PDB file of C-alpha atoms in Angstrom:
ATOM      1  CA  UNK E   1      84.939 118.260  68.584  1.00 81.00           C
ATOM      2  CA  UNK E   2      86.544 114.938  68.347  1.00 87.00           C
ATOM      3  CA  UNK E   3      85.426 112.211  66.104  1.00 91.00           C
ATOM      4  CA  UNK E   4      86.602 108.585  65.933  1.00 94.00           C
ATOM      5  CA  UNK E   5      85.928 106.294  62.991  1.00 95.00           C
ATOM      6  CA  UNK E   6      86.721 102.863  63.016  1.00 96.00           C
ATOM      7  CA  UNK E   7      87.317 100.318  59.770  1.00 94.00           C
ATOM      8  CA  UNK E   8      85.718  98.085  58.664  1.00 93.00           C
ATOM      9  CA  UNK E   9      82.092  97.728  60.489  1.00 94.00           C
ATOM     10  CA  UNK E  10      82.502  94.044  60.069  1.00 96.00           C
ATOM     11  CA  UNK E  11      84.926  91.631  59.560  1.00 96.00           C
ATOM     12  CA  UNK E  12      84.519  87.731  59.141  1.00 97.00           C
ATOM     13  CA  UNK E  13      87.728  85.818  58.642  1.00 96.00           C
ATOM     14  CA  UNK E  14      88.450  82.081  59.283  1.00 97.00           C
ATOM     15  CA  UNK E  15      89.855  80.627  62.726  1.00 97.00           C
ATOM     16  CA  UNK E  16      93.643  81.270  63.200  1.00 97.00           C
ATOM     17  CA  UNK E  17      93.909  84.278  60.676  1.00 97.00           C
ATOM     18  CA  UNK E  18      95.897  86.837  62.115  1.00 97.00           C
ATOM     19  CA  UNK E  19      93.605  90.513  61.529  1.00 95.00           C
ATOM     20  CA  UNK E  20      93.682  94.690  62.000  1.00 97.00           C
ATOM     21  CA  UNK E  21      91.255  96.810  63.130  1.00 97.00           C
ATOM     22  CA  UNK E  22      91.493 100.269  62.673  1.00 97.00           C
ATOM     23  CA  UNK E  23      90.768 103.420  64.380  1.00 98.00           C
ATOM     24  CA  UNK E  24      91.366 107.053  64.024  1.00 98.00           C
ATOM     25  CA  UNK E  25      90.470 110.124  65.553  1.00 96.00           C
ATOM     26  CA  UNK E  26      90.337 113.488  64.292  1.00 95.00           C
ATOM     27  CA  UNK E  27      92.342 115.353  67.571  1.00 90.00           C
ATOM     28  CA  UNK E  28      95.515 114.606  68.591  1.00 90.00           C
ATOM     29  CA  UNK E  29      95.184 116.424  71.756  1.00 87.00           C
ATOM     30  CA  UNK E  30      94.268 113.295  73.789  1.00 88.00           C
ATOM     31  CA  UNK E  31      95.476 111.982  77.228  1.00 87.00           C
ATOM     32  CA  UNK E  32      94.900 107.946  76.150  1.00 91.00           C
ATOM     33  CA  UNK E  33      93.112 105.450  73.674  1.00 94.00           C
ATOM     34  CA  UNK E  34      91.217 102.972  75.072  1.00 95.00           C
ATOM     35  CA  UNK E  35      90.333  99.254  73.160  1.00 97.00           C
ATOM     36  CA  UNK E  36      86.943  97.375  74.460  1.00 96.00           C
ATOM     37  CA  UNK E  37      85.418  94.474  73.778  1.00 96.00           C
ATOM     38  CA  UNK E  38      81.346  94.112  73.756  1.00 94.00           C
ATOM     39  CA  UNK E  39      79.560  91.128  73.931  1.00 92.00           C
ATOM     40  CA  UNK E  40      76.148  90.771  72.627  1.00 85.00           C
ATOM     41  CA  UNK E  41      73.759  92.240  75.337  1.00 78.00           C
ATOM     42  CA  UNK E  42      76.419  92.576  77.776  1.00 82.00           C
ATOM     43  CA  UNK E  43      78.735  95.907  78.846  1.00 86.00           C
ATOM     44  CA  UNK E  44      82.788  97.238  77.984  1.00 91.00           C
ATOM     45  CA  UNK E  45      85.433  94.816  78.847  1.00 93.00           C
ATOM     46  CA  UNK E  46      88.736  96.981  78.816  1.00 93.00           C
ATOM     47  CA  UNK E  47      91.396  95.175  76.786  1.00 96.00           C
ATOM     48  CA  UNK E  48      94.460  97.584  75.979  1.00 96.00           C
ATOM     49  CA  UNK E  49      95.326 101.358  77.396  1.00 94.00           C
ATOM     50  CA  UNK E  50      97.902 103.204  75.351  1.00 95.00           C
ATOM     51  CA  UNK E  51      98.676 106.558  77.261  1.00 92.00           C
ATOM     52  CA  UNK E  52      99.359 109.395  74.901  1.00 92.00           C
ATOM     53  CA  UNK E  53     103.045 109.033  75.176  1.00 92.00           C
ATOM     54  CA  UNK E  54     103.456 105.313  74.483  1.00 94.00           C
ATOM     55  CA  UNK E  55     103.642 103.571  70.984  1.00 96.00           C
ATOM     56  CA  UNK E  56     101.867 100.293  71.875  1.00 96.00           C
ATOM     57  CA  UNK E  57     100.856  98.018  74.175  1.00 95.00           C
ATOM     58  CA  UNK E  58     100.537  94.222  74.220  1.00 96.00           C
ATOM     59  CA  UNK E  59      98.034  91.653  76.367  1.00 95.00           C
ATOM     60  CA  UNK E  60      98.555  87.821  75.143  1.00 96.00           C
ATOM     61  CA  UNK E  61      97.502  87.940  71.187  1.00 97.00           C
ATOM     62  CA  UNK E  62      96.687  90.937  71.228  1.00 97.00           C
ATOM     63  CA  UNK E  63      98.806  94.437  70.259  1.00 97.00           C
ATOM     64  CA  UNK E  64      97.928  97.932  70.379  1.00 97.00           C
ATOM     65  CA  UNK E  65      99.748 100.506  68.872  1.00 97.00           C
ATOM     66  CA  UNK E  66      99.374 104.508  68.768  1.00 97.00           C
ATOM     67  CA  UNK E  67     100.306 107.068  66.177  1.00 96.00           C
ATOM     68  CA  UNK E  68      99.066 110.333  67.860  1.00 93.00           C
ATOM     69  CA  UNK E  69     100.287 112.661  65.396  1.00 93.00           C
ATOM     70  CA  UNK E  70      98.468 111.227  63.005  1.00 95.00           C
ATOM     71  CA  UNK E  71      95.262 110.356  64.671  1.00 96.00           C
ATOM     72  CA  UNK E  72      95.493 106.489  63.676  1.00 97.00           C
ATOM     73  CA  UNK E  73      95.518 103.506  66.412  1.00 98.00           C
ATOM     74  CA  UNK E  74      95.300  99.935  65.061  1.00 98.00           C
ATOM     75  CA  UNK E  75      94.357  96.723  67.618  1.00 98.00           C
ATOM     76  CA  UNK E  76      95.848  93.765  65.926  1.00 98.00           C
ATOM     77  CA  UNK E  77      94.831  89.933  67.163  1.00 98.00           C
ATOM     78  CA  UNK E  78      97.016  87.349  66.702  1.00 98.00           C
ATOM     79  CA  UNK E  79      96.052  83.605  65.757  1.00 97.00           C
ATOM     80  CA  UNK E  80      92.524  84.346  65.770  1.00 97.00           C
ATOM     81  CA  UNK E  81      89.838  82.553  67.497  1.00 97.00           C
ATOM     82  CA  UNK E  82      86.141  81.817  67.397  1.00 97.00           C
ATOM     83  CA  UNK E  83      85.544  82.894  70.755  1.00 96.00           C
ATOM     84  CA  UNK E  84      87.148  86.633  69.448  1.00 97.00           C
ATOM     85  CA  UNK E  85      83.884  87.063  68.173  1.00 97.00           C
ATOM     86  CA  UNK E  86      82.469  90.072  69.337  1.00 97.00           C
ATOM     87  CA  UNK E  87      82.408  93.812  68.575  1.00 96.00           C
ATOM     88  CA  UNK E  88      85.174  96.287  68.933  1.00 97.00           C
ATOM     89  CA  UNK E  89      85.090  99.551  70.287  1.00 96.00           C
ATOM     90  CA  UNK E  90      87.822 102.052  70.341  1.00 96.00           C
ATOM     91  CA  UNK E  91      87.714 105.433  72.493  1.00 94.00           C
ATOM     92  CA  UNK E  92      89.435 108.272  72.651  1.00 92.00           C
ATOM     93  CA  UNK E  93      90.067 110.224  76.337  1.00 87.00           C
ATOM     94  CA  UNK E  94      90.549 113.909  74.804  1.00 80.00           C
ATOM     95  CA  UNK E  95      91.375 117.117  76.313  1.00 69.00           C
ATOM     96  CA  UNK E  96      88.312 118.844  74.208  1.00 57.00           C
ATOM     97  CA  UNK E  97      86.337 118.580  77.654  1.00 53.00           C
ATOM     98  CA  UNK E  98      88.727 118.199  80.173  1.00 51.00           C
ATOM     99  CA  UNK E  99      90.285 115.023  79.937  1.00 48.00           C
ATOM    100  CA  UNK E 100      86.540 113.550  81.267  1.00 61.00           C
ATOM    101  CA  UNK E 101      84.769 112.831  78.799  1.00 73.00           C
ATOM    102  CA  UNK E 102      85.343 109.117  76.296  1.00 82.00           C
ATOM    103  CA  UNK E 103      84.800 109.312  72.574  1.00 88.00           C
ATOM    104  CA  UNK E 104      83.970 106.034  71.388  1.00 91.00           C
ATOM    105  CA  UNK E 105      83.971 104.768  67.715  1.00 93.00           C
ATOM    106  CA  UNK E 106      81.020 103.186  66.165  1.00 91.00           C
ATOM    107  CA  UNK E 107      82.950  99.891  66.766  1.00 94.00           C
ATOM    108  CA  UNK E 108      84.084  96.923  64.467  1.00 96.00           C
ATOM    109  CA  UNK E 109      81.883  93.897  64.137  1.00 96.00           C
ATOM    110  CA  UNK E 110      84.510  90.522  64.414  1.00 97.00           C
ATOM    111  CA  UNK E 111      83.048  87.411  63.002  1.00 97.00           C
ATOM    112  CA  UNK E 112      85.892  84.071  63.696  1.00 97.00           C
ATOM    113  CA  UNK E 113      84.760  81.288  61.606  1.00 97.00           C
ATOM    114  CA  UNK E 114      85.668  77.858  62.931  1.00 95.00           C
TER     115      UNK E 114
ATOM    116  CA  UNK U   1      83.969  96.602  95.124  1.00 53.00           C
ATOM    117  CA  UNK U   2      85.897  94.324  92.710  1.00 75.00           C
ATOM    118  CA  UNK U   3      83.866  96.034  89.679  1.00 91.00           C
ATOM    119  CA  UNK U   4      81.126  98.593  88.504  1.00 94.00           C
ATOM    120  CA  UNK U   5      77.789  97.193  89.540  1.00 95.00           C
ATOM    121  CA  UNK U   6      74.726  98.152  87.706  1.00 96.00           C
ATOM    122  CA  UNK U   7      70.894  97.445  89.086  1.00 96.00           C
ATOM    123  CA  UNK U   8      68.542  96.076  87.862  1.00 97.00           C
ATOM    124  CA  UNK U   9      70.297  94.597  84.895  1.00 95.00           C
ATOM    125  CA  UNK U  10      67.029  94.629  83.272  1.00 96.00           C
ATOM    126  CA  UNK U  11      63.964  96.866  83.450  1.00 97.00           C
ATOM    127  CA  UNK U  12      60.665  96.729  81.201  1.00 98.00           C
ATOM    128  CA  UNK U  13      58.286  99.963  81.737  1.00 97.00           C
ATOM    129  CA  UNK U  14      55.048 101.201  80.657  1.00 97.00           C
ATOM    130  CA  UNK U  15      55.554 104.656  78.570  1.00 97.00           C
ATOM    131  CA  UNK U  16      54.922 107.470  80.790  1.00 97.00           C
ATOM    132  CA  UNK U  17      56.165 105.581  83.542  1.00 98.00           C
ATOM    133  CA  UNK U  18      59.202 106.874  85.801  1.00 98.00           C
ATOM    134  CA  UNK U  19      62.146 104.651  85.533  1.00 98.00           C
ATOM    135  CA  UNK U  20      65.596 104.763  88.305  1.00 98.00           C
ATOM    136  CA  UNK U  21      69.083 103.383  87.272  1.00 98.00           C
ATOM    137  CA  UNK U  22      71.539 102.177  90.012  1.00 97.00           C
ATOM    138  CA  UNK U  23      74.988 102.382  89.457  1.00 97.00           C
ATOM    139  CA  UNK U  24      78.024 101.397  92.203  1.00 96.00           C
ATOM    140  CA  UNK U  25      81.405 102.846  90.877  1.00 94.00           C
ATOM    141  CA  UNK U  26      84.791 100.478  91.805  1.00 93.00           C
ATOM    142  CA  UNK U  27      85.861 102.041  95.515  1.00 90.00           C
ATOM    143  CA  UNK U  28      88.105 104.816  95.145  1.00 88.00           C
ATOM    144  CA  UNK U  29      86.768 106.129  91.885  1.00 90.00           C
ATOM    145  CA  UNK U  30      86.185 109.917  91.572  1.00 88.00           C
ATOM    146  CA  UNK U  31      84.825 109.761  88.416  1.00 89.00           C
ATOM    147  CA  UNK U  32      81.683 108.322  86.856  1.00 92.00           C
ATOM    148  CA  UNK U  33      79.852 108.383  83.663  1.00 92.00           C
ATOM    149  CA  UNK U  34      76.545 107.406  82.503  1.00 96.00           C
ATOM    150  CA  UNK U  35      76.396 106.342  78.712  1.00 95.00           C
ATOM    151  CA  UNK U  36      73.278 105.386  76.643  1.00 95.00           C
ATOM    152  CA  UNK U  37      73.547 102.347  74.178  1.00 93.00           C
ATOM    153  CA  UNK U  38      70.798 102.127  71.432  1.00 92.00           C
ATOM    154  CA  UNK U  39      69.668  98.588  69.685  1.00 88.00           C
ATOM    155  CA  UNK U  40      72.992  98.037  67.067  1.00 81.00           C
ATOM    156  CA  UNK U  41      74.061 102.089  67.611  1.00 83.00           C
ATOM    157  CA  UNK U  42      77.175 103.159  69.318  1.00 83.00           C
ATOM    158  CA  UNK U  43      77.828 104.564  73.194  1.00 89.00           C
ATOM    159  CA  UNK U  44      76.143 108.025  73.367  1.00 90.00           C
ATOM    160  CA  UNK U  45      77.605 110.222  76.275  1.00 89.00           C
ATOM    161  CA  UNK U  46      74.845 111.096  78.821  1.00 94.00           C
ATOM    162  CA  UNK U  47      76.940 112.730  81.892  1.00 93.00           C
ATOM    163  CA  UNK U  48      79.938 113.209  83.601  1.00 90.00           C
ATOM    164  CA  UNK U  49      80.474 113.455  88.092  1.00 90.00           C
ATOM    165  CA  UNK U  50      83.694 114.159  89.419  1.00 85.00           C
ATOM    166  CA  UNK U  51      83.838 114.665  92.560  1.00 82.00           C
ATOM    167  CA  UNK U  52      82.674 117.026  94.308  1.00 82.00           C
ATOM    168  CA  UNK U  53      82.496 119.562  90.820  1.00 83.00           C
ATOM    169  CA  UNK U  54      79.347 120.778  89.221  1.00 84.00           C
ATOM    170  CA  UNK U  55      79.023 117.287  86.464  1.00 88.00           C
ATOM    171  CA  UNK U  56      78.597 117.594  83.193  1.00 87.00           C
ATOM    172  CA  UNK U  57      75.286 117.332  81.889  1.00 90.00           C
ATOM    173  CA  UNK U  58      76.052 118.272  78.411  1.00 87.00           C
ATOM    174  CA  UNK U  59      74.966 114.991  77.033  1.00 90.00           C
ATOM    175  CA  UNK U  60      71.331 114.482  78.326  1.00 94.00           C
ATOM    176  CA  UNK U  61      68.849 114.124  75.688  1.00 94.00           C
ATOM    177  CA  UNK U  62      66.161 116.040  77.500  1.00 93.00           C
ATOM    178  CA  UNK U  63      64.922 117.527  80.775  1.00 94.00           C
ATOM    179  CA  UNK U  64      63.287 114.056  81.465  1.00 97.00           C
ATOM    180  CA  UNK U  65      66.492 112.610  82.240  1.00 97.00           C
ATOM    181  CA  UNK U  66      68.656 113.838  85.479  1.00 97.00           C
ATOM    182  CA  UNK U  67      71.620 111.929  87.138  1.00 96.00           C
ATOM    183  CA  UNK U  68      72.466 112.452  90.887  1.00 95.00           C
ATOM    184  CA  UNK U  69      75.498 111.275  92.738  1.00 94.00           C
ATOM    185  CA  UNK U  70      76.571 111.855  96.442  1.00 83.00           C
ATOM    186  CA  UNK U  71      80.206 112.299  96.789  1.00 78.00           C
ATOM    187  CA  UNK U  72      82.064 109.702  95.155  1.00 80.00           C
ATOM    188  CA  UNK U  73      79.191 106.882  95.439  1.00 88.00           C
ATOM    189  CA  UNK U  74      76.489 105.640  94.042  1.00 94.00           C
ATOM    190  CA  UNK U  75      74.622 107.392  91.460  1.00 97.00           C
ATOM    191  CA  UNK U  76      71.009 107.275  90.146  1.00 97.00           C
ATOM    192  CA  UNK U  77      70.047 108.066  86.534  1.00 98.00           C
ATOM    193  CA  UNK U  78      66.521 108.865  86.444  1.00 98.00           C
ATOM    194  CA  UNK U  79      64.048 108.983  83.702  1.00 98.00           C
ATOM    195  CA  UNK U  80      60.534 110.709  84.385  1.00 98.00           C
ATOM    196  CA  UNK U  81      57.660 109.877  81.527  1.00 98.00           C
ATOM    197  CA  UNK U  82      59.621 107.206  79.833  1.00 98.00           C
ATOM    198  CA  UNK U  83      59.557 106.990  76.064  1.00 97.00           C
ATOM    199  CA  UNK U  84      59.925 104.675  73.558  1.00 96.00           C
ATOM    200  CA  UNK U  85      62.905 105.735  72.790  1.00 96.00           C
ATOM    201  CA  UNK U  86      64.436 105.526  75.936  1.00 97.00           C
ATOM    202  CA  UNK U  87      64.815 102.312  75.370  1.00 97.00           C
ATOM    203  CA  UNK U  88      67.969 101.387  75.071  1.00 96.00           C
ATOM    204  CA  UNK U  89      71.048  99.809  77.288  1.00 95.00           C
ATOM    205  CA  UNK U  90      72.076 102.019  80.065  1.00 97.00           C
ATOM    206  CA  UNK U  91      75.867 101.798  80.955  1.00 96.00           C
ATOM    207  CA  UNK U  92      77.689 103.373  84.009  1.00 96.00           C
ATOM    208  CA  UNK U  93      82.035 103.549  84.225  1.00 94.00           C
ATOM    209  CA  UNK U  94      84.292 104.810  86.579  1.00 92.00           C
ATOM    210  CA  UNK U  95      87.831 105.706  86.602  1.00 88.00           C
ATOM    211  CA  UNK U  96      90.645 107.492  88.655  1.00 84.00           C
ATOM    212  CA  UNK U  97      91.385 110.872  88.796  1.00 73.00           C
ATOM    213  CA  UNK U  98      93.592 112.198  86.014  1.00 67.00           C
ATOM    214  CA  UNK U  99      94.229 111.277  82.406  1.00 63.00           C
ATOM    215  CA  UNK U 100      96.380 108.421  82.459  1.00 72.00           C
ATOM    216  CA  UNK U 101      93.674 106.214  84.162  1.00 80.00           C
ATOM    217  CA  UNK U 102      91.353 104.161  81.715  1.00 85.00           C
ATOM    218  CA  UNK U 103      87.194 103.304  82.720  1.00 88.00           C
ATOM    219  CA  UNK U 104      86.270 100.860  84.029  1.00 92.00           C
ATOM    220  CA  UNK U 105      82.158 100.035  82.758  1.00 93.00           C
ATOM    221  CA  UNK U 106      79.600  97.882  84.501  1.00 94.00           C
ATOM    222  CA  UNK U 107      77.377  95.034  82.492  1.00 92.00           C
ATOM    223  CA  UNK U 108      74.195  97.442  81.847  1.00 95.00           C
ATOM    224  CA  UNK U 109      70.889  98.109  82.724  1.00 96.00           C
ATOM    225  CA  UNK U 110      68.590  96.800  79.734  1.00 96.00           C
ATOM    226  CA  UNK U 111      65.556  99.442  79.727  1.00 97.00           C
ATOM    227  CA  UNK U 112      62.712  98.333  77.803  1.00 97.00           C
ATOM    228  CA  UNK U 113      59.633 100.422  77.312  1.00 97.00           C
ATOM    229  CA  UNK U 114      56.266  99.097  76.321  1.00 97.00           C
TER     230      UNK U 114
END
């Protein structure tokens, strides 16, 4: 069964700090790794798909990159801002059931201070 | 449609009461998944459509909740003799067939029971 952790739970840094968050995943058998971003009382914006085969992607300050073999994905913001502030959530799209089925993480809690 | 539309976007109940969830996948999307959000918890899977296969209905909680979709429309989650517990955000996603496509997820329904 696949599991995905993500590290740390929360994070507070000051405005313009560049920052990692971390994810990894316990299968390696997975079609793609998915990055969202949820805001308080509010759904999954999609911010970065990395298909199994690719080692990152990138989308303004932000930069996803991949390590399949070793489970690990990290989503790396640039230049940070207060209006980053918002929780993380990294998912894995696994062949454990198919290729239909999302894993998500338990998410990381981003704090910008102005 | 331009995204994955969710109705209501927020529903208080009386426990007991029978509850419906509205969810309008992006056009062209063969799959769809219904997830469960609890107060500060993570995205719980609930159940899987695609197409015109039998879904996956490995993650409801109990036989109070059922899902139905018609093709590759709009689907209802339904909960009969709501809970407390139930209570919790409601989110719906689509994507393309095949694992290379990401989800797509709509804002929510907010289900409140009193």
């Amino acid at each position: 069964k696949q599991e995905v952790t993500q590290i740390p739970a929360a994070l507070s840094v000051p405005e313009g700090e560049n920052l990692v968050l971390n994810c990894s995943f316990t299968d390696s058998a997975i079609y793609n790794l998915q990055w969202f971003r949820q805001d308080p009382g509010k759904g999954l914006t999609s911010l970065l798909l990395i298909q199994s085969s690719q080692r990152e992607q990138t989308s303004g300050r932000l930069n996803a990159s991949l390590d399949k073999s070793s489970g690990r994905s990290t989503l790396y913001i640039a230049a940070s801002q207060p209006g980053d502030s918002a929780t993380y959530l990294c998912a894995v799209r696994s062949w454990e059931t198919s290729g239909s089925r999302l894993t998500f993480g338990e998410g990381t809690q981003l704090t910008v201070n102005p | 449609g331009a995204g994955v539309s969710q109705s209501p976007s927020n529903k208080v109940t009386e426990k007991g009461k029978d509850v419906e969830l509205r969810c309008d996948p992006i056009s062209g999307h063969t799959a769809l998944y219904w997830y469960r959000q609890r107060l500060g918890q993570g995205l719980e899977f609930l159940i899987y459509f695609q197409g015109n296969s039998a879904p996956d209905k490995s993650g409801l909680p109990s036989d109070r909740f059922s899902a139905e979709r018609t093709g590759e429309s709009v689907s209802t989650l339904t909960i009969q003799r709501t809970q407390q517990e139930d209570s919790a955000v409601y989110l719906c996603a689509s994507s393309s067939q095949g694992g290379n496509y990401g989800y797509t997820f709509g804002s929510g329904t907010r289900l409140t029971v009193v």
